[in-house]
Coordinates of C-alpha atoms in Angstrom, one line a residue:
X1 CA -20.1 0.5 -17.0
X2 CA -16.8 -0.1 -18.6
X3 CA -16.4 3.7 -19.0
X4 CA -15.8 4.0 -15.2
X5 CA -13.0 1.4 -15.3
X6 CA -11.5 2.9 -18.4
X7 CA -11.3 6.3 -16.8
X8 CA -10.2 5.0 -13.4
X9 CA -8.1 2.0 -14.4
X10 CA -4.9 3.1 -12.6
X11 CA -6.6 3.8 -9.3
X12 CA -8.7 0.7 -9.5
X13 CA -5.7 -1.5 -10.2
X14 CA -3.7 0.0 -7.4
X15 CA -6.6 -0.6 -5.0
X16 CA -7.3 -4.2 -5.9
X17 CA -4.3 -5.9 -7.5
X18 CA -2.6 -6.7 -4.2
X19 CA -5.6 -7.5 -2.1
X20 CA -5.1 -10.9 -0.5
X21 CA -7.9 -13.2 -1.6
X22 CA -6.0 -16.4 -0.8
X23 CA -8.5 -17.8 1.7
X24 CA -11.5 -17.4 -0.6
X25 CA -9.6 -18.7 -3.6
X26 CA -8.6 -21.8 -1.5
X27 CA -12.2 -22.3 -0.5
X28 CA -13.2 -22.2 -4.2
X29 CA -10.5 -24.6 -5.2
X30 CA -11.3 -27.1 -2.4
X31 CA -14.9 -27.3 -3.7
X32 CA -13.9 -28.3 -7.2
X33 CA -14.9 -31.8 -8.2
X34 CA -12.7 -34.7 -7.0
X35 CA -9.9 -35.3 -9.4
X36 CA -9.4 -31.6 -10.3
X37 CA -5.7 -30.9 -10.7
X38 CA -3.3 -28.3 -11.7
X39 CA -4.1 -28.7 -15.4
X40 CA -7.8 -28.0 -14.7
X41 CA -9.4 -25.3 -16.8
X42 CA -10.7 -22.3 -14.8
X43 CA -12.4 -19.1 -16.0
X44 CA -12.0 -15.7 -14.3
X45 CA -15.2 -14.0 -15.2
X46 CA -14.9 -10.3 -14.9
X47 CA -11.2 -10.5 -14.0
X48 CA -10.6 -6.8 -13.4
X49 CA -6.9 -6.2 -12.7
X50 CA -6.1 -9.9 -13.3
X51 CA -5.2 -10.5 -9.6
X52 CA -7.0 -13.9 -9.3
X53 CA -6.3 -15.1 -12.8
X54 CA -2.6 -14.6 -12.1
X55 CA -2.8 -16.4 -8.8
X56 CA -4.7 -19.4 -10.4
X57 CA -2.1 -19.5 -13.2
X58 CA 0.8 -19.5 -10.8
X59 CA -0.9 -22.3 -8.9
X60 CA -0.7 -24.3 -12.1
X61 CA -4.2 -24.1 -13.4
X62 CA -5.1 -23.5 -17.1
X63 CA -6.8 -20.1 -16.7
X64 CA -8.8 -18.1 -19.2
X65 CA -10.5 -14.7 -18.4
X66 CA -12.7 -11.9 -19.7
X67 CA -13.7 -8.4 -18.7
X68 CA -16.0 -5.8 -20.2
X69 CA -13.5 -2.9 -19.9
X70 CA -10.8 -2.5 -22.6
X71 CA -8.5 -1.0 -20.0
X72 CA -9.0 -3.9 -17.6
X73 CA -8.4 -6.4 -20.4
X74 CA -5.0 -4.8 -21.2
X75 CA -4.0 -4.6 -17.5
X76 CA -5.1 -8.2 -16.8
X77 CA -3.4 -9.6 -19.9
X78 CA -0.1 -8.0 -18.8
X79 CA -0.4 -8.8 -15.1
X80 CA -1.8 -12.4 -15.4
X81 CA 0.3 -13.2 -18.5
X82 CA -2.7 -14.8 -20.2
X83 CA -4.9 -13.6 -23.1
X84 CA -7.9 -11.8 -21.7
X85 CA -11.0 -11.4 -23.9
X86 CA -13.2 -8.3 -23.9
X87 CA -16.8 -9.4 -23.2
X88 CA -19.8 -8.7 -20.9
X89 CA -21.9 -11.1 -19.0
X90 CA -25.0 -10.4 -21.0
X91 CA -23.2 -11.7 -24.2
X92 CA -21.0 -14.3 -22.6
X93 CA -20.3 -17.5 -24.6
X94 CA -17.2 -19.7 -24.8
X95 CA -16.1 -22.6 -27.0
X96 CA -15.6 -25.1 -24.2
X97 CA -16.6 -25.8 -20.5
X98 CA -14.8 -25.1 -17.3
X99 CA -14.4 -27.1 -14.1
X100 CA -14.6 -23.9 -12.1
X101 CA -15.8 -20.3 -12.8
X102 CA -14.6 -17.5 -10.5
X103 CA -16.9 -14.4 -10.6
X104 CA -15.4 -12.3 -7.8
X105 CA -17.1 -8.9 -7.4
X106 CA -18.1 -8.9 -11.0
X107 CA -21.7 -10.1 -11.4
X108 CA -22.7 -7.3 -9.0
X109 CA -22.7 -5.0 -12.0
X110 CA -25.4 -6.9 -13.8
X111 CA -28.9 -5.6 -13.4
X112 CA -31.0 -7.8 -11.1
X113 CA -33.5 -8.6 -13.9
X114 CA -30.6 -10.0 -16.0
X115 CA -28.8 -11.9 -13.2
X116 CA -30.7 -15.2 -13.6
X117 CA -29.9 -15.4 -17.4
X118 CA -26.3 -14.3 -16.8
X119 CA -25.7 -16.9 -14.1
X120 CA -27.4 -19.6 -16.2
X121 CA -25.1 -18.8 -19.1
X122 CA -22.1 -19.3 -16.8
X123 CA -23.6 -22.5 -15.5
X124 CA -24.1 -23.7 -19.1
X125 CA -20.3 -23.5 -19.4
X126 CA -19.5 -25.6 -16.3
X127 CA -18.9 -29.3 -16.5
X128 CA -21.2 -31.5 -14.4
X129 CA -20.3 -31.0 -10.7
X130 CA -18.3 -27.9 -11.6
X131 CA -18.2 -24.9 -9.2
X132 CA -19.3 -21.3 -9.7
X133 CA -18.1 -18.7 -7.1
X134 CA -19.9 -15.4 -6.9
X135 CA -19.7 -12.4 -4.6
X136 CA -21.9 -9.4 -4.1
X137 CA -22.0 -6.4 -1.8
X138 CA -24.3 -7.4 1.1
X139 CA -27.6 -5.5 0.9
X140 CA -30.8 -5.2 -0.9
X141 CA -31.8 -3.5 -4.2
X142 CA -29.9 -1.8 -7.0
X143 CA -28.0 1.4 -6.9
X144 CA -25.7 3.6 -9.0
X145 CA -22.4 4.9 -7.5
X146 CA -19.7 6.8 -9.4
X147 CA -21.2 5.8 -12.7
X148 CA -21.4 2.1 -11.9
X149 CA -24.5 0.0 -11.4
X150 CA -24.6 -2.3 -8.4
X151 CA -27.0 -5.1 -7.6
X152 CA -26.7 -5.9 -3.9
X153 CA -27.6 -9.3 -2.4
X154 CA -28.7 -11.0 0.8
X155 CA -28.9 -14.8 1.3
X156 CA -32.7 -14.5 0.5
X157 CA -32.4 -12.5 -2.7
X158 CA -29.6 -14.7 -4.0
X159 CA -31.7 -17.8 -3.2
X160 CA -34.5 -16.2 -5.3
X161 CA -32.1 -15.7 -8.2
X162 CA -31.0 -19.3 -8.0
X163 CA -34.7 -20.4 -8.1
X164 CA -34.5 -19.3 -11.8
X165 CA -31.2 -21.2 -12.4
X166 CA -32.3 -24.8 -12.1
X167 CA -28.9 -26.3 -12.8
X168 CA -27.1 -24.6 -9.9
X169 CA -27.3 -25.7 -6.3
X170 CA -26.0 -23.6 -3.5
X171 CA -23.3 -25.5 -1.5
X172 CA -21.8 -22.8 0.7
X173 CA -22.7 -19.2 1.5
X174 CA -21.0 -16.8 3.8
X175 CA -20.4 -13.2 4.6
X176 CA -17.0 -11.6 4.7
X177 CA -15.4 -8.3 5.4
X178 CA -13.8 -6.3 2.6
X179 CA -10.1 -7.1 2.3
X180 CA -9.2 -3.5 1.3
X181 CA -7.9 -1.5 4.2
X182 CA -10.0 1.6 3.3
X183 CA -13.2 -0.5 2.9
X184 CA -13.2 -2.6 6.1
X185 CA -16.8 -1.7 6.9
X186 CA -18.1 -3.2 3.6
X187 CA -19.6 -6.6 3.9
X188 CA -19.6 -9.1 1.0
X189 CA -22.0 -12.1 0.4
X190 CA -20.0 -15.0 -1.1
X191 CA -21.5 -18.2 -2.5
X192 CA -20.2 -21.5 -4.0
X193 CA -22.7 -23.0 -6.4
X194 CA -22.4 -26.5 -7.9
X195 CA -23.8 -27.5 -11.3
X196 CA -26.1 -30.5 -11.2

């Protein structure tokens, strides 16, 4: 998977780094537990170009991040001005918990059979009442495109995954149009999940 991003780093960064995700980031931040403030610790899981990690840092949050691709790790470290670790969801572990975990367009590269355990590992690194944001391409099944694996989701299939993640409760789910101008017909499934 990371081979694609290593080979196509420049074009991927150009296509994603300036995409305006403000509205969805604000929805995520508004869902954080009462009392969350600017020094709250957030994780950008699968940060890609570092766009959102940078926005959270500039908003005053303590942001940490990881990505599976060495090229994305270098790009995000430079752009977000934070240390970014190289890591994949299947081997994710961290030394402390987070109030919020942002997994924007990243878990969609995890195979469907591995999604419950990957999401549970993220949930295990949330504080009680913490929020996990996830987004997937809207659809059903798994597919490969340009050397990348995609697991698509509907409300029903995401609900089935969450049945295997007992500590996560769905608090908000919605569809949105892709924010990239050349992908306007792509629909995304977004969800905010709370740790209980």
